Coordinates of C-alpha atoms and ligand atoms in Angstrom, one line a residue:
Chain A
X92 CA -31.0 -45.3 9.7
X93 CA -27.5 -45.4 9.7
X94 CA -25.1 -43.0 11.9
X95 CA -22.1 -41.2 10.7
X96 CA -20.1 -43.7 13.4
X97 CA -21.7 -46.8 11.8
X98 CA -18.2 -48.5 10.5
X99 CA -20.4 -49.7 7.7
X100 CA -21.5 -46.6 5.9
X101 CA -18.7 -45.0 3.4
X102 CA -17.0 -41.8 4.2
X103 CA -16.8 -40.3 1.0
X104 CA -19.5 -41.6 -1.6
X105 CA -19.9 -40.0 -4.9
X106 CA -23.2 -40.8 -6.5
X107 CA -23.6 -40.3 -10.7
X108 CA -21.7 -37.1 -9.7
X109 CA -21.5 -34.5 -13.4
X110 CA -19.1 -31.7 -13.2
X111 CA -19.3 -29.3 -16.0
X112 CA -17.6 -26.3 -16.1
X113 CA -19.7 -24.0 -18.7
X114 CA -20.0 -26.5 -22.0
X115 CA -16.7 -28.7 -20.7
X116 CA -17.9 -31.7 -19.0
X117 CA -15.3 -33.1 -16.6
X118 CA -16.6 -36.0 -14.6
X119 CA -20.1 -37.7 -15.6
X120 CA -21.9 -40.2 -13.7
X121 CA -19.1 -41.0 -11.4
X122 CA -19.5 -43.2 -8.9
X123 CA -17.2 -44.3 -6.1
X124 CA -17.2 -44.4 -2.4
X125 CA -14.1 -44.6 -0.1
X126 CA -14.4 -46.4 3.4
X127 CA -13.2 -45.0 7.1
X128 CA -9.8 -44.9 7.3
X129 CA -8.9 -45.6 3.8
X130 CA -6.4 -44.1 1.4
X131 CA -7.2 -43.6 -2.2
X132 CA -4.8 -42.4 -4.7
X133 CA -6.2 -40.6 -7.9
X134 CA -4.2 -41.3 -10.6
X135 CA -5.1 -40.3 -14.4
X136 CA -3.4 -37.8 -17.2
X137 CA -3.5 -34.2 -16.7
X138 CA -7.0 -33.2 -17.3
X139 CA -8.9 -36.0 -16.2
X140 CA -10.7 -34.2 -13.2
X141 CA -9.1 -35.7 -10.6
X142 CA -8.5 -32.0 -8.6
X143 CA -11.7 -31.5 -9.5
X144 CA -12.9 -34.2 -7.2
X145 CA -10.9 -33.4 -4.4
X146 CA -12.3 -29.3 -4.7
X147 CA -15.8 -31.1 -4.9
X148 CA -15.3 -32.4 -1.4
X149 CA -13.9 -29.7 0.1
X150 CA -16.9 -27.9 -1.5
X151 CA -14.4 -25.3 -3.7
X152 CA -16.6 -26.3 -6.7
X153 CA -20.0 -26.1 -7.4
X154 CA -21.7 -29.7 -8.2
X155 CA -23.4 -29.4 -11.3
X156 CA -25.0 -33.3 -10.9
X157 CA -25.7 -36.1 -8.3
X158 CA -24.5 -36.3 -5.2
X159 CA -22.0 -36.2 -2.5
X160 CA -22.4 -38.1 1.2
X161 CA -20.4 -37.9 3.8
X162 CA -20.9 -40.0 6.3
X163 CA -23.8 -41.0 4.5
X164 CA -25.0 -37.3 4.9
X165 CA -25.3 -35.1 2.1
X166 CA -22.5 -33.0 1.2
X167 CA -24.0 -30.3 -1.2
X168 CA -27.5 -31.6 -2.4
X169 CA -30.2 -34.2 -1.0
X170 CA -32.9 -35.8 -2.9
X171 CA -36.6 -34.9 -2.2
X172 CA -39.6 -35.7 -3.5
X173 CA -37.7 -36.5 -6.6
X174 CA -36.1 -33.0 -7.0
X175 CA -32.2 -32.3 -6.2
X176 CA -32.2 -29.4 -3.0
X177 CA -29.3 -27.3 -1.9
X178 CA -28.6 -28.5 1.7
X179 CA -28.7 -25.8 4.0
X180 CA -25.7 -24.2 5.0
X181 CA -25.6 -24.9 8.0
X182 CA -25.5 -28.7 7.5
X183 CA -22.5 -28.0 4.9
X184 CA -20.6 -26.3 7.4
X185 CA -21.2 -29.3 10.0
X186 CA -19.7 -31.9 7.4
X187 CA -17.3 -29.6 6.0
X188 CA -15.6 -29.1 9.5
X189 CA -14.9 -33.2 9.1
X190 CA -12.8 -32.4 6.2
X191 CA -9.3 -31.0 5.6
X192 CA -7.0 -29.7 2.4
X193 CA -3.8 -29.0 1.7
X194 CA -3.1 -27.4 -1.3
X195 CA -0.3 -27.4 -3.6
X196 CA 0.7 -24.1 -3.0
X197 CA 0.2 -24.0 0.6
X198 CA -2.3 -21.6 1.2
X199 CA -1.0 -20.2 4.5
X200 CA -2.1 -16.4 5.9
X201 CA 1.0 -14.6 5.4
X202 CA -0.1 -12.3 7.7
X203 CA -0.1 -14.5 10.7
X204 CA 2.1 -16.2 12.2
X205 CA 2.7 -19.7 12.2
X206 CA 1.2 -20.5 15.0
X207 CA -1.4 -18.1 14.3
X208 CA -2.2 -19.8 11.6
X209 CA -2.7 -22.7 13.1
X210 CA -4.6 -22.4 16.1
X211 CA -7.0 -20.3 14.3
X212 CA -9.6 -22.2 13.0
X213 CA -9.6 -24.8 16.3
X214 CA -10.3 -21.8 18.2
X215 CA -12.6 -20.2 16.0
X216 CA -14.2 -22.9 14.5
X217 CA -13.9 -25.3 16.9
X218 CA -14.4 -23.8 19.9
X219 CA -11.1 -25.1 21.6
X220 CA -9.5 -22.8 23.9
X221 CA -6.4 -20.9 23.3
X222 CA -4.4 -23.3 25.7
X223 CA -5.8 -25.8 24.2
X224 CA -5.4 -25.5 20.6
X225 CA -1.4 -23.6 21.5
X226 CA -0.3 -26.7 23.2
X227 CA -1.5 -29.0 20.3
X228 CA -0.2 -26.6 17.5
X229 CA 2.9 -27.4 19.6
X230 CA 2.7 -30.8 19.1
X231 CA 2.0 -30.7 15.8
X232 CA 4.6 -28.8 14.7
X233 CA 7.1 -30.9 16.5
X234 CA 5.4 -33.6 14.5
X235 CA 6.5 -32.1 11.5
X236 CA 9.7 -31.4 12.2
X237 CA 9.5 -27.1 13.0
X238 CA 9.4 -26.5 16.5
X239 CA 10.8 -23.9 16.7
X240 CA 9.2 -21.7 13.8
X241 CA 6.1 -21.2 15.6
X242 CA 6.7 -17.4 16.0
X243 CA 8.0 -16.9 12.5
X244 CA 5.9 -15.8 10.0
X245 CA 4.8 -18.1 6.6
X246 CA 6.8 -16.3 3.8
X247 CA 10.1 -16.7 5.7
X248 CA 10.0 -19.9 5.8
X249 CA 11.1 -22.3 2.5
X250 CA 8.3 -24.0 0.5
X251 CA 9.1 -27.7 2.2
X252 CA 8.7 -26.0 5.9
X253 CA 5.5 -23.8 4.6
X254 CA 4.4 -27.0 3.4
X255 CA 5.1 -29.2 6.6
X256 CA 2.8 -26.2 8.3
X257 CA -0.1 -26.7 6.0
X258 CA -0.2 -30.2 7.1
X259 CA -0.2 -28.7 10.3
X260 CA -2.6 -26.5 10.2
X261 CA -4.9 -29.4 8.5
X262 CA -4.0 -31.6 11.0
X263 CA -5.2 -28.7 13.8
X264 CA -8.4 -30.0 13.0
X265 CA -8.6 -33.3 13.6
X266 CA -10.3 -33.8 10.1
X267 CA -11.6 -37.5 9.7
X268 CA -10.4 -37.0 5.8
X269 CA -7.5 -35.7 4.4
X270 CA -7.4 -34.4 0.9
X271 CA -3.9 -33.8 -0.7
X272 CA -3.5 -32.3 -4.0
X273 CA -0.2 -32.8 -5.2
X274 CA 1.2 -31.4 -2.0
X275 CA 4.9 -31.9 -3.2
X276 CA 4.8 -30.6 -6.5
X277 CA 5.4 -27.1 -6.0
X278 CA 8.5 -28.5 -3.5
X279 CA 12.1 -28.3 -4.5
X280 CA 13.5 -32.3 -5.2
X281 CA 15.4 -32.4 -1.9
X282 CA 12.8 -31.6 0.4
X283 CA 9.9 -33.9 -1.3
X284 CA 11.2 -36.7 0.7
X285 CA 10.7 -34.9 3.9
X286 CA 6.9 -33.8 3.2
X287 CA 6.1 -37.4 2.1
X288 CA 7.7 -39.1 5.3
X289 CA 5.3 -36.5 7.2
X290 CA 2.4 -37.9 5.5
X291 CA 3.3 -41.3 6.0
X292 CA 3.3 -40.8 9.4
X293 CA 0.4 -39.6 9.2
X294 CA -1.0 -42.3 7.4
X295 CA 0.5 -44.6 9.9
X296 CA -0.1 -42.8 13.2
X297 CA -3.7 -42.1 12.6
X298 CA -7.2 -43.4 11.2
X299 CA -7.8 -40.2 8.5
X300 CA -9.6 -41.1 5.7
X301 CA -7.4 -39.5 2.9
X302 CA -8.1 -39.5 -0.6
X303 CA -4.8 -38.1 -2.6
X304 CA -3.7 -36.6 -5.9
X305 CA 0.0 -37.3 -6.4
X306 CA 3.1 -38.3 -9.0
X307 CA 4.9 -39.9 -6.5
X308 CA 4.2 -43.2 -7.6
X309 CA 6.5 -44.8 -4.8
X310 CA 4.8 -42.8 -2.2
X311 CA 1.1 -43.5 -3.7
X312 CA 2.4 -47.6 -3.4
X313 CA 3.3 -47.1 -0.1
X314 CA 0.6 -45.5 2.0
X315 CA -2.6 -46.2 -0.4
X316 CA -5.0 -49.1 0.3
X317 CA -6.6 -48.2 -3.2
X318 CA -5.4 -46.9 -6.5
X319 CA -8.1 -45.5 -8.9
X320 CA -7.2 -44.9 -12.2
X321 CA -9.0 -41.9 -14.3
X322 CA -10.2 -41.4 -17.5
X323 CA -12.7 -38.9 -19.5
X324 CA -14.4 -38.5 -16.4
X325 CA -14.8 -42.0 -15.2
X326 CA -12.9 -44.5 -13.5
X327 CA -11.5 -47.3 -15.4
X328 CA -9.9 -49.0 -13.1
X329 CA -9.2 -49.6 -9.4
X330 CA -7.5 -51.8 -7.2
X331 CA -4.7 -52.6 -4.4
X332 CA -1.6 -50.4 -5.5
X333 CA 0.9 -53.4 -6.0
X334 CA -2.1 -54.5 -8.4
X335 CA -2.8 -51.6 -10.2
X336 CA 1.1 -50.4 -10.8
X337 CA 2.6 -54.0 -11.5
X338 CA -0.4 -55.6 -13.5
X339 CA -2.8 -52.9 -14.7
X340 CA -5.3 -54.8 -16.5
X341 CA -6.8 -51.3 -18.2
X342 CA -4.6 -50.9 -21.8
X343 CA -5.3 -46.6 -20.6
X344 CA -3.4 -47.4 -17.3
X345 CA -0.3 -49.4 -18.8
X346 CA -0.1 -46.2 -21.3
X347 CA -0.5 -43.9 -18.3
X348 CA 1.9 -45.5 -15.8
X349 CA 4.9 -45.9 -18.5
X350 CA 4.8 -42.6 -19.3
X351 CA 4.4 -41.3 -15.6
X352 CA 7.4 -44.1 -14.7
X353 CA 9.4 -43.3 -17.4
X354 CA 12.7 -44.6 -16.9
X355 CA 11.8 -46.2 -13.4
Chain B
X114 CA -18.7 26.5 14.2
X115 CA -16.2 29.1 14.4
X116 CA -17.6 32.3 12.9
X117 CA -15.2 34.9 11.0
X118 CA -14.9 37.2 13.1
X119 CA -13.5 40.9 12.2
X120 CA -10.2 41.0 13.1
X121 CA -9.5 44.2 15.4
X122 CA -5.6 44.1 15.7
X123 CA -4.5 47.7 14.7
X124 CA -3.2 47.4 11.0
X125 CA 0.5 47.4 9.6
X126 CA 2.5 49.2 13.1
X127 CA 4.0 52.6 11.9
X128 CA 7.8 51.1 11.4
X129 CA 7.5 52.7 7.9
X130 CA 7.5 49.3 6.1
X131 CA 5.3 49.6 2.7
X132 CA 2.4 47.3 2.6
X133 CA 4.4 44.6 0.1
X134 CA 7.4 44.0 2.7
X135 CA 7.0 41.2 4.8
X136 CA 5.9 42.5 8.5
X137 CA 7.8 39.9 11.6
X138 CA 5.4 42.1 14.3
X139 CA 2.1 41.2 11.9
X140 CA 2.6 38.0 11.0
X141 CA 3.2 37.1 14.8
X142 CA 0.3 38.9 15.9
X143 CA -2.0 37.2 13.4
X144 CA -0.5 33.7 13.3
X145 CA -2.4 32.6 16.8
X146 CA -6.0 33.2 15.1
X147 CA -4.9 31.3 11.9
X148 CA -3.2 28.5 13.9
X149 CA -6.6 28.3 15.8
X150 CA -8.8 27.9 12.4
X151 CA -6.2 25.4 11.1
X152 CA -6.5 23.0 14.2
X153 CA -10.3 23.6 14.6
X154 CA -11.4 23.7 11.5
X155 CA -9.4 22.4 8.6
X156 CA -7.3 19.8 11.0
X157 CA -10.4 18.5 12.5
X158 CA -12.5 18.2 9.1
X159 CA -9.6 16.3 8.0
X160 CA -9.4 13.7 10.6
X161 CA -12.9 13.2 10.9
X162 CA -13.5 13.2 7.3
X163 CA -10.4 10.9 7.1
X164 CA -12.2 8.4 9.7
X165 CA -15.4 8.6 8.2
X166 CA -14.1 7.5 4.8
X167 CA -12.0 5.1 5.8
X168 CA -14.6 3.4 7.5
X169 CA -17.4 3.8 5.5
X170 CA -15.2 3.3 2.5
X171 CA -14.1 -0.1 3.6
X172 CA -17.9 -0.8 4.9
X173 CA -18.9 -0.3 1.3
X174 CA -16.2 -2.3 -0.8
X175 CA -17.0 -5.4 2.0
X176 CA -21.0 -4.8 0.9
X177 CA -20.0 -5.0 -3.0
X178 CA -18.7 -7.8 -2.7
X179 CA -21.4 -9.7 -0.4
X180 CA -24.7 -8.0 -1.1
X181 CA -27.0 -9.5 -3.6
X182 CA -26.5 -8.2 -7.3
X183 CA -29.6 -6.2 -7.7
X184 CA -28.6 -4.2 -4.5
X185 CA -24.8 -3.8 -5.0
X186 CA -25.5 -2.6 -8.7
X187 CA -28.0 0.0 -6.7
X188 CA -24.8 0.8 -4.4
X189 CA -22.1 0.6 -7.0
X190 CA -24.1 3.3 -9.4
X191 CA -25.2 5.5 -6.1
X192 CA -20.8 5.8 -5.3
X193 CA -20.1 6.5 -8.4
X194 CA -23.2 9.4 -8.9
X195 CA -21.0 10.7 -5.4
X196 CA -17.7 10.4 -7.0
X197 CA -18.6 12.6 -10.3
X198 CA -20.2 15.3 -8.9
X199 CA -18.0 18.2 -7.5
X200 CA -17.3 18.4 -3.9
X201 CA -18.5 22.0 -3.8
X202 CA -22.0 21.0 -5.1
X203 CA -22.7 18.5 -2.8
X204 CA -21.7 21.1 0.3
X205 CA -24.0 23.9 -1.3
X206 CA -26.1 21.2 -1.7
X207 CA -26.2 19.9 1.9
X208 CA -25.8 23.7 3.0
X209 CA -29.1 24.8 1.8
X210 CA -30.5 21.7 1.8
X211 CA -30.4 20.9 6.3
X212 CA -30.3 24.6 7.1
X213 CA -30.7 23.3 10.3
X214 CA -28.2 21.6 10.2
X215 CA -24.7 23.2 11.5
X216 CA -21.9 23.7 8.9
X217 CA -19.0 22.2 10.4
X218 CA -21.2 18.8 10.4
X219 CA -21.9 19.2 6.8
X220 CA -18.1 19.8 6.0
X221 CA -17.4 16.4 8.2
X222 CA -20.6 14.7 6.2
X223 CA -19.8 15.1 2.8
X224 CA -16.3 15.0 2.9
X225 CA -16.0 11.7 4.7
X226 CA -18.8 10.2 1.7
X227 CA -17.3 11.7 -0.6
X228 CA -13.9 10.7 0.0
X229 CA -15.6 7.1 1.3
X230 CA -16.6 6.9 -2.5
X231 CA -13.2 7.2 -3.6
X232 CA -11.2 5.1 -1.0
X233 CA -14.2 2.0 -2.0
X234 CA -12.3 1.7 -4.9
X235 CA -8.6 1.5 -3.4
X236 CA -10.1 -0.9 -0.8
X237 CA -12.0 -2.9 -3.5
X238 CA -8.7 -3.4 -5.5
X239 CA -6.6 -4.1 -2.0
X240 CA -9.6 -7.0 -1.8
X241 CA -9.1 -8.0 -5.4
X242 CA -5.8 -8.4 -4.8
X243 CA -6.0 -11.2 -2.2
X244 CA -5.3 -14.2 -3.8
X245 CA -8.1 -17.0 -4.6
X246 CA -6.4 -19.7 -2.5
X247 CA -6.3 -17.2 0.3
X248 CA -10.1 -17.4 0.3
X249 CA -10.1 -21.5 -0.3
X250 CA -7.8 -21.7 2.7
X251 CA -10.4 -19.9 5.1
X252 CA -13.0 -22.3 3.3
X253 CA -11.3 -25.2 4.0
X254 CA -10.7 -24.3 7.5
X255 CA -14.4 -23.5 7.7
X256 CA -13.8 -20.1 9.1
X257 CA -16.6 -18.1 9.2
X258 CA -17.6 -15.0 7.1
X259 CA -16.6 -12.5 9.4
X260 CA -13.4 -14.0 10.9
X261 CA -12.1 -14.8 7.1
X262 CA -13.0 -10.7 6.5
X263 CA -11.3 -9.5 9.6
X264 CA -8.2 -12.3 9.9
X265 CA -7.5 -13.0 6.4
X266 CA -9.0 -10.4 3.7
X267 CA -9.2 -6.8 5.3
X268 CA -5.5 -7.4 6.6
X269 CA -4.0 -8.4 3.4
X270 CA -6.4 -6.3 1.2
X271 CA -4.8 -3.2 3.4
X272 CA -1.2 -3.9 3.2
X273 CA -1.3 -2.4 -0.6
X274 CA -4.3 0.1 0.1
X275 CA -2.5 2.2 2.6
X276 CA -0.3 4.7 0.5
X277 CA -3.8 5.1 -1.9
X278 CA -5.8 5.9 1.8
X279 CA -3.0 8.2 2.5
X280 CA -3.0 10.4 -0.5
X281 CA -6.6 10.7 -0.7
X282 CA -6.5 12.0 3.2
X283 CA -4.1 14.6 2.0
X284 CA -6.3 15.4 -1.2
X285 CA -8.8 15.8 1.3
X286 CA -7.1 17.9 3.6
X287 CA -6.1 20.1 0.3
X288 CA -9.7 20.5 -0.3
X289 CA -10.7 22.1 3.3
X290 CA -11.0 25.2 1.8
X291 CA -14.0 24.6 -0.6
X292 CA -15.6 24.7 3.0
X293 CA -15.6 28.9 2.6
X294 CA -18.4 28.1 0.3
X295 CA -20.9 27.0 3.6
X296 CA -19.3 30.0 5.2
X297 CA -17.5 27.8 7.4
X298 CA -14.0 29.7 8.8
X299 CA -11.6 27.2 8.0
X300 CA -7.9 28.9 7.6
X301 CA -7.9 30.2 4.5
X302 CA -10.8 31.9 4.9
X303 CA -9.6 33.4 8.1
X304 CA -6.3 34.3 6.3
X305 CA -8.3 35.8 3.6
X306 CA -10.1 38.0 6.0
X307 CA -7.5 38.8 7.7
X308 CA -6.0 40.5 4.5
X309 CA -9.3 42.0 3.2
X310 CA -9.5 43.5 7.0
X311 CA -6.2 45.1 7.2
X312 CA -4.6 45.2 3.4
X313 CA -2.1 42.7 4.6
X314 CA -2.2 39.9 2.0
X315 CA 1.1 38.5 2.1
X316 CA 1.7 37.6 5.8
X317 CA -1.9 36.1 6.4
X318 CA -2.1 33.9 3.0
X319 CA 1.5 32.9 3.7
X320 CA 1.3 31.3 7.1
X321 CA -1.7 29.8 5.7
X322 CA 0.5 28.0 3.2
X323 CA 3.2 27.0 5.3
X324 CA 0.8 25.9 8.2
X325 CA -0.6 23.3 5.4
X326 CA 2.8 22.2 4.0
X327 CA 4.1 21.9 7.8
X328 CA 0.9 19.3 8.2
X329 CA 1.2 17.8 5.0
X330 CA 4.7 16.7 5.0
X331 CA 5.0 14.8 8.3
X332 CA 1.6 13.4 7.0
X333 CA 3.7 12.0 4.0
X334 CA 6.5 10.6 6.2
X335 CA 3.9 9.2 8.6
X336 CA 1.9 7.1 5.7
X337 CA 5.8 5.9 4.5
X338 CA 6.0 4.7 7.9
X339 CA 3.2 2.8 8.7
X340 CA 3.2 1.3 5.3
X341 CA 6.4 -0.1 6.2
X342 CA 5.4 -1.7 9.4
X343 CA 2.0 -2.9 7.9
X344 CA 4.4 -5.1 5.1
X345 CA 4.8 -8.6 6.7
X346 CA 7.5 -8.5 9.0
X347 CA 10.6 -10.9 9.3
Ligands
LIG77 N1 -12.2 -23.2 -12.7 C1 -12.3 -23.9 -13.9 N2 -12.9 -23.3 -14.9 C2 -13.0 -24.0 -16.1 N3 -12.5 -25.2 -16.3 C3 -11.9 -25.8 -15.3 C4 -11.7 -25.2 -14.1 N4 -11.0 -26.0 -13.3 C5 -10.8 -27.1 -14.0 N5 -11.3 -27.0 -15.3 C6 -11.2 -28.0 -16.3 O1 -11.6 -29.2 -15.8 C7 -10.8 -30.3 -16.3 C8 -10.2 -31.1 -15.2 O2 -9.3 -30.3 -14.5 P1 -8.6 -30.8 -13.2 O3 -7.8 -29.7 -12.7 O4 -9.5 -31.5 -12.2 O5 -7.6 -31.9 -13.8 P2 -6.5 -32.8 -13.1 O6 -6.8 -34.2 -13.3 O7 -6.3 -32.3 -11.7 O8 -5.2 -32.4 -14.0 P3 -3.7 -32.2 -13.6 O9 -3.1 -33.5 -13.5 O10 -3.1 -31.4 -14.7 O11 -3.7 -31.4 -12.3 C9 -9.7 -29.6 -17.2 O12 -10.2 -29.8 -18.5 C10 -9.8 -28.2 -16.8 O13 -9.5 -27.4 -17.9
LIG78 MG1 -4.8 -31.3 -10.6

């Protein structure tokens, strides 16, 4: 039986995973799995279901079909005696815990404080003391670049520093994966560079699993292992970035890319 | 409860004023007992009626939204039976119904539920309001149920409620006297009794006005206020 330690069993697995919402079918039979520490970048036109995925992880959505393990546990539904059960909500929590978001437009409690909205959940949910979860908010918000907005309150600071305090606040939690849904889009052009630098660190300073939705092609090259390209629900094609974006072999993904590139 | 009580102050003093002139001597000598029925009755209904419905207002709007269908449809219709029928029917109602039971409770009983009925709905729109990704954040964060009501929903959700909560506290304290009809001796009553006791109308039933508009308006001012402060500060 393996644990969710064993190096060998995926973080993420997706298994003949349908999403329908009402008669529109988004994803069907989708399988995939992403390994410890990878990072995945969805990539696939507008439509394609590719926030859908991430929601399904961070259990926002209700899965309609299949399965979803993490750490070879299951996420929503397990299989038993040939039926699909609901797991129980307490096992739900205990995985969900493992995973963060940040969301496009930030999310944060604009009735707490910065730091309030950090230390929240490590306190609350994680039973960490106040100390313990102040000094690391600290940290982390020296990490990304704001130490000193820790009294302020959300909607004072600009999008690019609200944003930089999601990741934060994500980060609070030590989550062993990292979902990012186009995290810069909603960001003003001069401050997307800083966000993404954050997240590279990230990528580089830690293990976290992430699996990320972006159009920042460069970025997506630079701190994904894998590249999976999406299409009417399925994926048809994946590979190593410098594969995928300089010799797609997938006629979808050449269309896909020039357009996204453009005049790049 | 405070009983009306006869009131045994010698009529108009012979200073040869007619009985439609406005008396200084009368109106002093009457305003203590009328003060006294505004603060224990009709100032005290208020606030406990105010408390009552806030509370129990908010307690229903939170069980809307997280009981089962089957029972928040039985809760939903059972606010609204409250919110249609009069005021005054449901104290009669209450009145004959407990005879046992003492007036001035019935007055704090069905106006806090009654009011509760109404401010449900001005909470259940402050809750609307909250936007989804509020809710997705706290999910995300695994927060629990009760820390994502009291941190993230109840906070927000009152930020726009609070001017609604105020004016239906004032409403309320507008509809005190509807409690002359469990012979409770809130002010106007008293005022009232005052006049049919000595022929003095004017004083009695003007005090009794200017009592409630000198309560009402710093009540105004004071709802301005704390709506101010409860807007996210910067
Ligand atoms: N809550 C919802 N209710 C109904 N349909 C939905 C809902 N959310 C998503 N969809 C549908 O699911 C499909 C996939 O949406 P999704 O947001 O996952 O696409 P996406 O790949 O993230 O697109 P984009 O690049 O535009 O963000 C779309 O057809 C969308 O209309
Ligand atoms: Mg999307």
């Amino acid at each position: 039986m393996p644990t969710p330690t064993d190096p060998e069993v995926p973080v993420i697995e997706f298994v003949d995973v349908q999403k329908s919402f009402g008669d529109n079918i988004v994803l069907k039979d989708l399988n995939f799995s992403v390994r410890r520490g990878e990072r995945v970048t969805l990539i696939g036109p507008s439509g394609s279901g590719k926030t859908t995925i991430l929601r399904l992880v961070m259990t926002l959505e209700e899965l309609t079909g299949g399965y979803i393990f993490v750490d070879g546990e299951p996420l929503t539904h397990r299989e038993k005696d040939g039926k699909r059960v609901a797991v129980s909500s307490k096992e739900q929590k205990k995985l969900r815990t493992r995973i963060g978001m940040v969301f496009q437009q930030f999310n944060l409690f604009p009735n707490m404080t910065v730091l309030e909205n950090i230390i929240e959940a490590p306190i609350y949910v994680l039973g960490q003391s106040k100390a313990e979860a102040t000094a690391k908010a600290h940290s982390l918000l020296e990490q990304v670049g704001l130490p000193d907005k820790a009294d302020q309150h959300p909607l004072s600071l600009s999008g690019g520093q609200q944003q930089r305090v999601a990741i934060a606040r994500a980060l609070a939690m030590d989550p062993e994966i990292l979902l990012l849904d186009e995290v810069t889009s909603a960001l003003d052009p001069e401050v997307v560079g800083d966000v993404l630098n954050i997240l590279r660190n990230v990528a580089d300073t830690t293990n976290v699993t992430m699996l990320i939705v972006t159009h920042e092609m460069s970025f997506a090259r630079d701190v994904s292992h894998k590249v999976m390209m999406f299409d009417g629900g399925r994926v048809i094609e994946e590979g190593a970035p410098e594969k995928i974006f300089s010799d797609p072999s997938h006629q979808r993904t050449q269309q896909f890319l020039s357009a996204v590139l453009g005049d790049a | 409860m405070i009983p009306v009580m006869p009131f045994t102050a010698d009529p108009a003093p012979a200073t040869g004023s007619t009985g439609n002139v406005w008396n200084w001597d009368f109106a002093i000598e009457i305003f203590p007992a009328i003060l006294r029925a505004f603060i224990e009755v009709t100032l005290l209904v208020t606030v406990v009626g105010t408390v009552i419905a806030a509370l129990l207002g908010l307690v229903i709007a939170i069980l809307l939204r997280v009981l089962p269908r089957p029972l928040a449809f039985v809760l939903r219709w059972a606010a609204n039976f409250i919110r249609m029928t009069p005021l005054v029917v449901q104290l009669l109602v209450l009145y004959y119904g407990f005879t046992w039971m003492d007036p001035l409770t019935i007055g704090f009983i069905v106006f806090g539920i009654h009011y509760a009925t109404y401010m449900s709905e001005v909470y259940r729109a402050g809750i609307d309001s909250v936007p989804k990704g509020q809710w997705e954040a706290t999910k995300a964060l695994s927060m629990s149920a009760g820390r994502t009501w009291r941190r993230v929903v109840i906070p927000q959700a009152l930020r726009s409620t609070i001017p609604s909560l105020g004016n239906y506290a004032i409403s309320m304290f507008k509809d005190t006297p509807f409690l002359f009809v469990i012979s409770v001796a809130e002010m106007v009553r008293v005022a009232q009794t005052i006049g049919a006791q000595t022929f003095r109308y004017t004083e009695a039933i003007t005090i009794a006005g200017l009592i409630f508009l000198a309560a009402s308006y710093p009540t105004a001012l004071l709802i301005n206020r704390l709506e101010k402060r409860l807007a996210y500060a910067n």
